[in-house]
Each structure stands twice: as C-alpha cells, then as structure tokens.
Amino acid sequence: MKRPPTNADANPASTRSAVGRPRSAEAQEAILQAALELLGQVGYGSFSIEAVAARAGVGRPTIYRRWSSKLELAVEAVVRLAPSVKVVDSGDALADLRNLVSEILPDMTSSATGRAFIALAGDVEVRAELAHRLDERYFQPRRAVVAGLLQRAVIANQIRPDIDCDLLIDLILGAAVYRWLVTGTPVTGESARRIVDAVVDLAAPRP
Amino acid sequence: MKRPPTNADANPASTRSAVGRPRSAEAQEAILQAALELLGQVGYGSFSIEAVAARAGVGRPTIYRRWSSKLELAVEAVVRLAPSVKVVDSGDALADLRNLVSEILPDMTSSATGRAFIALAGDVEVRAELAHRLDERYFQPRRAVVAGLLQRAVIANQIRPDIDCDLLIDLILGAAVYRWLVTGTPVTGESARRIVDAVVDLAAPRP
Amino acid sequence: MKRPPTNADANPASTRSAVGRPRSAEAQEAILQAALELLGQVGYGSFSIEAVAARAGVGRPTIYRRWSSKLELAVEAVVRLAPSVKVVDSGDALADLRNLVSEILPDMTSSATGRAFIALAGDVEVRAELAHRLDERYFQPRRAVVAGLLQRAVIANQIRPDIDCDLLIDLILGAAVYRWLVTGTPVTGESARRIVDAVVDLAAPRP
Amino acid sequence: MKRPPTNADANPASTRSAVGRPRSAEAQEAILQAALELLGQVGYGSFSIEAVAARAGVGRPTIYRRWSSKLELAVEAVVRLAPSVKVVDSGDALADLRNLVSEILPDMTSSATGRAFIALAGDVEVRAELAHRLDERYFQPRRAVVAGLLQRAVIANQIRPDIDCDLLIDLILGAAVYRWLVTGTPVTGESARRIVDAVVDLAAPRP
DNA sequence: TTATAAACGAGACGGTACGTCCTGTCTTTTA
DNA sequence: TAAAAGACAGGACGTACCGTCTCGTTTATAA
C-alpha cells in the first residue's frame, strides 16, 4: 500500500509510518527553494520538475515522492516561502492600512507568488482543489488582516459604517491585481498606496 | 525568404504572393474553433498543438505556418471568437452601465477567454508582447465603452465629477476578476450588477 | 491506428503508407551500427536504447518507431551486420569444410553476434519468437552451407555414408559454442579447425 | 572496515567478527529460493533484486549484504540448488553413461540453471570471474563424472583407446546445449540418450 | 545482567534508463 | 506550391530499479 505522495496536508503529527528512513528535511527545503527560484525566473509554463531536481541537487523521484504534480509543488513553494504579514497598530488605522497593503500587494503580484497563483487559476482540472488551498493559506490570511484594519477605520469614523468590508477588500486587491494582469507591470508600494487612498476617499463618511 | 508565420496582422488584402495553392480558409477556421474548444475543455496547461491539429483534421505544420506558438494561437482564438460589445443608449447611463458590465464580465471570466488570458499573464517570456496584444484587442475596447458610459453618468450627475474614470473601471473589472481568480467561480450577470451598484454608490455625488 | 513498430518483417514492398516523410535510411544504419558497437563493448546487460540513440545521434523515439524492444534491435543488428558466408569449391571437400568452419565459428562466438544470441536465449518471454528469427536468419544459412560440404565429403567417400549430417553439424558447432560459453575464450580459426579434424576423424569411413 | 559482502567463498570458519546478531539462515535460504524461482519464471533479463527481496520477505540491504550483484546471487542460487550428480557403476559403462547424461543434460538446459548460465556468459564485465566460478562448481563436477565413465568405457574396449575424452565430453554436452540454445526446446532424457548413442557409435573401436 | 555490535525490515536517498508524449522542423506525396 | 501526412532530433514526463544510506528494532555474544 503506497502512501499518497503529498505532505501538504500539514498535520504535524503525521499518520505516516515511522519505520524506514525518514524523509530528508534538507531535500525538502532545497526542492522548495529551487522551485520558487525557477518559478520566478522562467514562469510556470517552462517550469519543469527536471530542472527543479537538477537545481536542488536531488533525484527526480524524490520530488515525486512528496508532490504529485508540478502544481502541488508550485503551490507549496509559494505558500511556504511567502513572507508572513505582520500587523501593527500605530493608532492611525488608515496609515496602517496603507502600509500593510503596500507590503502585501507587491508580493502578491511579484514573480513567483503571482505566477503560481495564475498558473493555478488557469489549469482547469486541479483548480477546485488547489485554488482553495492557495486561497486558504495565502489569500485568506491577508484578507483577514486587511479586514481588521478596515474595522478599526470604521470605528475611528474614517470609513462609512454601512460599508461592506469584503467588497472594499475586493476593490483594493482586485484593482491592483487586475492592473498587473493586464499591463504586466508589478504593483509597487507607491501604486498600492494610490489605490488605497482612492478607495478610502470613495468610502469616506459623508460630511 | 520565408514568410513570417503569422497572420495576426490581419490586413485582409494581404501582400502575400498569390501563386500556388492558397491557404485554406476552412482550415483556418477549423483550427481556431478547435483551439477555443480545447482551451475551454482542458485548460491552457494541457492544451497542445498536437490535439488542436487532430481535432481540426489538419496537419501540424499547417498550424505552425500560421501561428508561431500556442500562445499566439490561443490569443487569436480568444480574440476572434469573443462576442463583440454593443453599446446602447437608453437614456439612463447607469442602467446601460449595469447591462453592459453584466455582459462583459461573465465572458471575461468564462472558460476559454479567461483561460487564455490567464495563461498569457503567467508566461514570463511572452508576456510583454502578447499581453499587450490581448489588451489592445480585447480589454481596451471593453474599457472604452465602459468609459463612455461613465462619462455619460458624470454628465447626468449620477457620478461625482472629480472621479478618475480609469480607476473606477479598474475597481469594477478588478473586483470581479479577482473574485473569480481566488474563488474559481465564474462571474455571473447578477454578481456583476452587484459590483457595479456598489461602486456606483461609492462614487455617487455628495449631497 | 498506429503501425506496428517493427520493420523486421522485411517484406520489401511494405504495406506502410507511402504518404508522409519516409523513414531515414541513414538513421536506420546509424542505429544498427551503434547498437552493434555497443553490444560488443558493454555486453547486452548494460546495453541501453538511450546509449544507442546518443551514439547514433538520433532521437530515442526514432528507435522505438522501428523496434519494439532492445532485443528486437539487438537481433536485427546482429543479423544485418553479420558477414555473409561464401562457399567455395576447391575440389577437396574436407579442406573447404575446415576453411568454412574456421570462418563461421569465430564470428559466431565473437562479441556482438554471440552476445545478442546469448541474451536472446536467456530472456524467457521473447525467446520463442526471436530465437526463431535469429535461427532462421543467422544459424540456418550457416548450417546449410556446412551441410552442403558434408554431402560433398560423403560423396567423395571422406565421411561414412550412413552419417546423420544434422548431428555432425550439431557436434561441430556445439562443441565450439559450448567451450566458448564455459571457458569464455572466443573460438579461433585454429581451434575451429581442430574440432573439425577431430569430428571428421571420428566420422571417417571404416577401412 | 567493512567486510566484503560475499559469502560465496564459503569457508565456514569465517574471519567475520562473531559479535553482534548473526546472519539469518532463514533469510539466506528464502533469498536463494526466491531467486531461483524468479529466474525460472521471468528469466534473467527481468530478474530484479527488488522482486527477490519482496518474494523472500526480506529487506533489500539484506541481499546486498551477502551478494554484491544479481549475477553473484543468480550463480549461487543455481549452484546451491542444482541437484548433485550421483555416479553409479552397474558394470556396463555405456549404460551408466547414458543414464548419467540423461540426468545431467535436462537440468543443465532447464530453466533456472541454464538461464543463469546464459546470463553469465552474456555479461561481458563479470564474465571472467563468475563464469569461472560457475564452471568450477557446476560444470567441472559434471564433466568429471562423465570423464570417469568414459575411462571405464575405454577400459572395457567400448570406446577407441586413442580418444580425447575432453573432446568427447565437449561433443556430447555441446551438441545438446547448442540445440537447446538454437531451438529453445529443453533437452529431454530421451534426446540426451540419442546424442550419447550417436557419439559413442562414432567413437567405437574399429573392428 | 547489561552493554555493545551487528543483523534485521522498512523505506528514502541520488541516479539511470525506461517507454510515451509533445515540441518545432523537415521531407515526400497529393492535389 | 500549399496541404496532409508523417518522420526527424530533442526534451520532459512519470515509473521502475539500482545500489547506498539511515532509521528503529531484534538478537546474540562479551563484559
């Protein structure tokens, strides 16, 4: 009986048998690192398991033992290696929002992360399963911290109280991601701040 | 001297030599049709020239003679077969906007069109060139008609006059595309209308 | 419908479709040559299609298009490139026999030919089919010329008339092949002649 | 310092350290038995250490600890499990010869034994070393008992006294082995007896 | 008794070759 | 002279074994 070749289920007390040689943590990290670098350099279309194995100094079967497809690998590389978001509270909710979004968006549209996300969305057969995983481990955490800041802004009367926060997040993140997709230019901190400012202005309380 | 293997320049009175057997128009259409169907069925990742040729009943070189890559072919298939946008003027600019967007967005995020667009955005090496082409022939025309309607809404005092129309379009289209990418559920006419309503509400003139 | 990937059936007016690019005769010869050289150098056990392709400067699928297995390829290489046997009639049947056998046996137990033959015999699943083919195209012709010479020797009263020629051939060839298999030293012209002499002596007419 | 991983030298008072867990005799036998069965079933070409380990219910390293290659293992399996030859003296040397050879030859050309022998002969790099070992432990003992019987036949004036016994053995065994190799049909007791009769007839003393 | 040494099964490791599929190019025949 | 058919060199795929290397466990001798 073979074990399903994924470790993305991420339950730390794994059910996998403890007998036999354990999987190498060095190989794991080398593979994810190599995958992320390659994704950033050549894009997902030309991203090959072969090249990842070569760059990581690892046998190809070692990759297949852990991930069942290049999409699984790409998703895990992105998720595991994406910078975590750190929320701060300076007292000024809008300023914190600007700073947070100007960190989140460039990463979201930078090469490797965005590329894997795009590739994911474009592959019809694995979409349902993997898009959810990426959403859950990448997008949802980021939306959550943004939502927290929006709530603080509402309480501080900097944003209309009748606003739909989810929609506001869609507008902010969506506008940036969409511009990036259409024009191809990654979103910078500066352009992220402009979008936040414009949306916040629209959502400001009526005088 | 070989002819550059593209006809995407689309000048109908081509300068190509008229001697010899002419290129088959049936083949052309069969290829584009097959490409679009395959894109919709298997996604861009599993989309192969081989399969397009087989489905179109055509030799592989016949495809390469016309398109230099599968991306070129995918883009042309999408652009040529996407429904044209028909702008109407019922007198109520906002109603016209709602109707227009509720037609544009579902197509934009429906299988084949959206898929090719995504695939395009995700492939680093051809991005600059082809994203521009898709933008020019698919997105820009749609943005233009939306922009026209927004102008009419401004004149009718249904939208604040100091608004940045481009930003508003980014917000509307971006929010929808982003939701589609993240959740995987295509945008319907209904959800498109909700987004328009919300953005228009935000952009309404201050009393 | 795929064509069965063998051309070993050797009917020159093949039923294969005449449309499309014909198979390259250069590739064919390069592959067989490379296969024979490799067989001689590394033996059948370490003989790989990969290496044959590399040495022949040919893509791997080009080999698989023609031969369905490495055994098929090995057999064909041996059969096609084995030197043909030229029978002479000097008047002295026994001398001719000595000369002929001293040419046949060293080739039969020399590296490539013998190796493929051995490999063939050792592989249980293809044995019935391929051993017959090798027998038919390699051994039978050699046995036939030897049988002819033995007949001449019988007529010249140099060999007992009641002899079973097939058995005599088995004795001559078998003793040599067996010695080679057991000791590993290839049969030389000299040792071949010794075997012929001994057997002829045994089979000489009683005075 | 590791011990060379072979036990084929078979000196029971090994120089190996006596401390630690001794090697399991059950594993040893299970491995040899499994190897012999697999050799008989799939031939040497498809014979894999992996399969032997699985069938013997043993870890792969347990095999490598004892034999350095699949050839070593195959040879030992054959040698250890081949039936021993029991020489009898009924008074009639020729009858004893017929009986002995009709036992030896079928085994020599039966599946597992013959297969390993063939595989051995075909592998260029290990040939010199292992062919000698197989010869020494399998062929030489059989040749020796045949030679003894031939001597008795000479003494009994049933065979010419000037005969080269080694050659006679080559003729008998060689003819059988050769027929088996070329035709693929194992040698039976009946066909073995026919060969003996024919050779003995040829080697009979001149009247 | 307890260490200690070495075997055991299990299974992952870096590799190699497999046979398949697709790429983009190139002939050859047919129309 | 373009179209279809199909072979070409090449390269990545995912799989099967290779022979080696940990693991945690078991089994004997030696202390």
GROMACS .gro file of N, CA and C (backbone and C1' of nucleotides) in nm, chain F:
model
  217
  860DT       P    1   0.642   2.906  -5.655
  860DT     O5'    2   0.545   2.827  -5.555
  860DT     C5'    3   0.411   2.874  -5.544
  860DT     C4'    4   0.336   2.779  -5.456
  860DT     C3'    5   0.416   2.734  -5.331
  860DT     O3'    6   0.327   2.728  -5.222
  860DT     C1'    7   0.329   2.549  -5.438
  861DA       P    8   0.344   2.837  -5.099
  861DA     O5'    9   0.224   2.790  -5.005
  861DA     C5'   10   0.092   2.821  -5.045
  861DA     C4'   11   0.002   2.701  -5.020
  861DA     C3'   12   0.013   2.646  -4.879
  861DA     O3'   13  -0.118   2.619  -4.833
  861DA     C1'   14   0.049   2.473  -5.034
  862DA       P   15  -0.145   2.595  -4.676
  862DA     O5'   16  -0.198   2.446  -4.680
  862DA     C5'   17  -0.311   2.417  -4.761
  862DA     C4'   18  -0.332   2.267  -4.768
  862DA     C3'   19  -0.314   2.202  -4.632
  862DA     O3'   20  -0.426   2.122  -4.600
  862DA     C1'   21  -0.174   2.098  -4.794
  863DA       P   22  -0.437   2.061  -4.455
  863DA     O5'   23  -0.387   1.913  -4.483
  863DA     C5'   24  -0.477   1.814  -4.532
  863DA     C4'   25  -0.409   1.678  -4.518
  863DA     C3'   26  -0.361   1.651  -4.374
  863DA     O3'   27  -0.437   1.553  -4.301
  863DA     C1'   28  -0.180   1.628  -4.534
  864DA       P   29  -0.445   1.397  -4.338
  864DA     O5'   30  -0.296   1.341  -4.327
  864DA     C5'   31  -0.256   1.249  -4.430
  864DA     C4'   32  -0.111   1.212  -4.416
  864DA     C3'   33  -0.072   1.153  -4.281
  864DA     O3'   34  -0.032   1.020  -4.305
  864DA     C1'   35   0.090   1.309  -4.358
  865DG       P   36  -0.014   0.921  -4.178
  865DG     O5'   37   0.140   0.941  -4.144
  865DG     C5'   38   0.236   0.916  -4.245
  865DG     C4'   39   0.368   0.976  -4.205
  865DG     C3'   40   0.409   0.942  -4.060
  865DG     O3'   41   0.544   0.902  -4.061
  865DG     C1'   42   0.438   1.167  -4.103
  866DA       P   43   0.590   0.782  -3.965
  866DA     O5'   44   0.747   0.801  -3.965
  866DA     C5'   45   0.816   0.807  -4.089
  866DA     C4'   46   0.932   0.903  -4.079
  866DA     C3'   47   1.015   0.884  -3.953
  866DA     O3'   48   1.153   0.878  -3.987
  866DA     C1'   49   0.945   1.111  -3.972
  867DC       P   50   1.261   0.852  -3.877
  867DC     O5'   51   1.305   0.998  -3.834
  867DC     C5'   52   1.382   1.074  -3.927
  867DC     C4'   53   1.413   1.209  -3.870
  867DC     C3'   54   1.470   1.206  -3.729
  867DC     O3'   55   1.610   1.196  -3.739
  867DC     C1'   56   1.309   1.381  -3.757
  868DA       P   57   1.693   1.163  -3.603
  868DA     O5'   58   1.699   1.302  -3.524
  868DA     C5'   59   1.780   1.407  -3.574
  868DA     C4'   60   1.782   1.521  -3.475
  868DA     C3'   61   1.838   1.485  -3.337
  868DA     O3'   62   1.909   1.596  -3.286
  868DA     C1'   63   1.611   1.548  -3.316
  869DG       P   64   1.981   1.587  -3.141
  869DG     O5'   65   1.867   1.638  -3.041
  869DG     C5'   66   1.815   1.769  -3.058
  869DG     C4'   67   1.701   1.791  -2.962
  869DG     C3'   68   1.731   1.755  -2.816
  869DG     O3'   69   1.723   1.875  -2.742
  869DG     C1'   70   1.515   1.683  -2.882
  870DG       P   71   1.795   1.885  -2.600
  870DG     O5'   72   1.671   1.879  -2.499
  870DG     C5'   73   1.562   1.966  -2.522
  870DG     C4'   74   1.442   1.918  -2.444
  870DG     C3'   75   1.476   1.862  -2.305
  870DG     O3'   76   1.380   1.912  -2.216
  870DG     C1'   77   1.345   1.710  -2.420
  871DA       P   78   1.423   1.948  -2.070
  871DA     O5'   79   1.294   1.901  -1.988
  871DA     C5'   80   1.171   1.965  -2.013
  871DA     C4'   81   1.059   1.868  -1.981
  871DA     C3'   82   1.071   1.801  -1.844
  871DA     O3'   83   0.957   1.840  -1.766
  871DA     C1'   84   1.028   1.641  -2.018
  872DC       P   85   0.929   1.773  -1.628
  872DC     O5'   86   0.837   1.650  -1.668
  872DC     C5'   87   0.717   1.674  -1.741
  872DC     C4'   88   0.651   1.542  -1.773
  872DC     C3'   89   0.631   1.452  -1.652
  872DC     O3'   90   0.496   1.463  -1.611
  872DC     C1'   91   0.719   1.331  -1.841
  873DG       P   92   0.460   1.467  -1.456
  873DG     O5'   93   0.469   1.313  -1.415
  873DG     C5'   94   0.363   1.226  -1.458
  873DG     C4'   95   0.406   1.082  -1.451
  873DG     C3'   96   0.441   1.032  -1.309
  873DG     O3'   97   0.379   0.907  -1.287
  873DG     C1'   98   0.616   0.984  -1.456
  874DT       P   99   0.411   0.817  -1.163
  874DT     O5'  100   0.504   0.705  -1.223
  874DT     C5'  101   0.458   0.632  -1.336
  874DT     C4'  102   0.541   0.507  -1.355
  874DT     C3'  103   0.569   0.429  -1.227
  874DT     O3'  104   0.552   0.290  -1.254
  874DT     C1'  105   0.775   0.492  -1.330
  875DA       P  106   0.567   0.179  -1.138
  875DA     O5'  107   0.712   0.120  -1.162
  875DA     C5'  108   0.742   0.068  -1.290
  875DA     C4'  109   0.883   0.014  -1.290
  875DA     C3'  110   0.921  -0.061  -1.163
  875DA     O3'  111   0.993  -0.177  -1.201
  875DA     C1'  112   1.075   0.114  -1.201
  876DC       P  113   1.000  -0.300  -1.105
  876DC     O5'  114   1.158  -0.320  -1.094
  876DC     C5'  115   1.229  -0.212  -1.046
  876DC     C4'  116   1.373  -0.224  -1.082
  876DC     C3'  117   1.455  -0.275  -0.965
  876DC     O3'  118   1.562  -0.357  -1.011
  876DC     C1'  119   1.501  -0.043  -1.009
  877DC       P  120   1.668  -0.417  -0.914
  877DC     O5'  121   1.786  -0.311  -0.913
  877DC     C5'  122   1.849  -0.277  -1.036
  877DC     C4'  123   1.949  -0.166  -1.013
  877DC     C3'  124   2.041  -0.188  -0.894
  877DC     O3'  125   2.166  -0.234  -0.943
  877DC     C1'  126   1.955   0.036  -0.898
  878DG       P  127   2.252  -0.338  -0.862
  878DG     O5'  128   2.311  -0.247  -0.745
  878DG     C5'  129   2.413  -0.152  -0.779
  878DG     C4'  130   2.432  -0.054  -0.665
  878DG     C3'  131   2.470  -0.117  -0.531
  878DG     O3'  132   2.573  -0.041  -0.472
  878DG     C1'  133   2.286   0.024  -0.505
  879DT       P  134   2.625  -0.065  -0.324
  879DT     O5'  135   2.567   0.064  -0.248
  879DT     C5'  136   2.596   0.192  -0.301
  879DT     C4'  137   2.545   0.300  -0.208
  879DT     C3'  138   2.587   0.285  -0.062
  879DT     O3'  139   2.634   0.411  -0.018
  879DT     C1'  140   2.352   0.308  -0.076
  880DC       P  141   2.704   0.425   0.126
  880DC     O5'  142   2.584   0.477   0.218
  880DC     C5'  143   2.531   0.608   0.195
  880DC     C4'  144   2.410   0.628   0.284
  880DC     C3'  145   2.430   0.581   0.428
  880DC     O3'  146   2.485   0.688   0.508
  880DC     C1'  147   2.212   0.521   0.339
  881DT       P  148   2.398   0.774   0.611
  881DT     O5'  149   2.349   0.659   0.706
  881DT     C5'  150   2.276   0.687   0.824
  881DT     C4'  151   2.138   0.749   0.795
  881DT     C3'  152   2.050   0.752   0.918
  881DT     O3'  153   1.961   0.862   0.913
  881DT     C1'  154   1.961   0.598   0.761
  882DC       P  155   1.915   0.930   1.048
  882DC     O5'  156   1.775   0.862   1.072
  882DC     C5'  157   1.762   0.769   1.176
  882DC     C4'  158   1.647   0.678   1.147
  882DC     C3'  159   1.603   0.605   1.271
  882DC     O3'  160   1.496   0.676   1.328
  882DC     C1'  161   1.616   0.460   1.078
  883DG       P  162   1.484   0.694   1.483
  883DG     O5'  163   1.421   0.554   1.525
  883DG     C5'  164   1.291   0.521   1.477
  883DG     C4'  165   1.267   0.372   1.493
  883DG     C3'  166   1.285   0.322   1.637
  883DG     O3'  167   1.178   0.235   1.668
  883DG     C1'  168   1.418   0.197   1.489
  884DT       P  169   1.179   0.156   1.804
  884DT     O5'  170   1.222   0.010   1.754
  884DT     C5'  171   1.153  -0.049   1.645
  884DT     C4'  172   1.198  -0.193   1.626
  884DT     C3'  173   1.206  -0.275   1.754
  884DT     O3'  174   1.140  -0.398   1.730
  884DT     C1'  175   1.410  -0.291   1.635
  885DT       P  176   1.128  -0.505   1.847
  885DT     O5'  177   1.245  -0.604   1.808
  885DT     C5'  178   1.236  -0.673   1.683
  885DT     C4'  179   1.355  -0.764   1.668
  885DT     C3'  180   1.374  -0.866   1.781
  885DT     O3'  181   1.396  -0.991   1.717
  885DT     C1'  182   1.575  -0.750   1.743
  886DT       P  183   1.392  -1.123   1.804
  886DT     O5'  184   1.546  -1.160   1.812
  886DT     C5'  185   1.617  -1.180   1.692
  886DT     C4'  186   1.764  -1.196   1.722
  886DT     C3'  187   1.798  -1.290   1.837
  886DT     O3'  188   1.907  -1.368   1.794
  886DT     C1'  189   1.910  -1.089   1.865
  887DA       P  190   1.903  -1.526   1.817
  887DA     O5'  191   2.056  -1.550   1.854
  887DA     C5'  192   2.112  -1.462   1.947
  887DA     C4'  193   2.255  -1.437   1.915
  887DA     C3'  194   2.345  -1.503   2.018
  887DA     O3'  195   2.470  -1.534   1.962
  887DA     C1'  196   2.347  -1.266   2.046
  888DT       P  197   2.542  -1.660   2.035
  888DT     O5'  198   2.666  -1.586   2.102
  888DT     C5'  199   2.772  -1.541   2.021
  888DT     C4'  200   2.825  -1.411   2.077
  888DT     C3'  201   2.930  -1.429   2.188
  888DT     O3'  202   3.051  -1.376   2.140
  888DT     C1'  203   2.777  -1.256   2.238
  889DA       P  204   3.178  -1.386   2.237
  889DA     O5'  205   3.169  -1.254   2.325
  889DA     C5'  206   3.184  -1.127   2.259
  889DA     C4'  207   3.211  -1.018   2.360
  889DA     C3'  208   3.316  -1.051   2.466
  889DA     O3'  209   3.390  -0.932   2.491
  889DA     C1'  210   3.104  -1.017   2.571
  890DA       P  211   3.490  -0.925   2.617
  890DA     O5'  212   3.410  -0.844   2.728
  890DA     C5'  213   3.373  -0.709   2.700
  890DA     C4'  214   3.298  -0.649   2.818
  890DA     C3'  215   3.375  -0.647   2.950
  890DA     O3'  216   3.351  -0.521   3.014
  890DA     C1'  217   3.173  -0.765   2.979
   0.00000   0.00000   0.00000
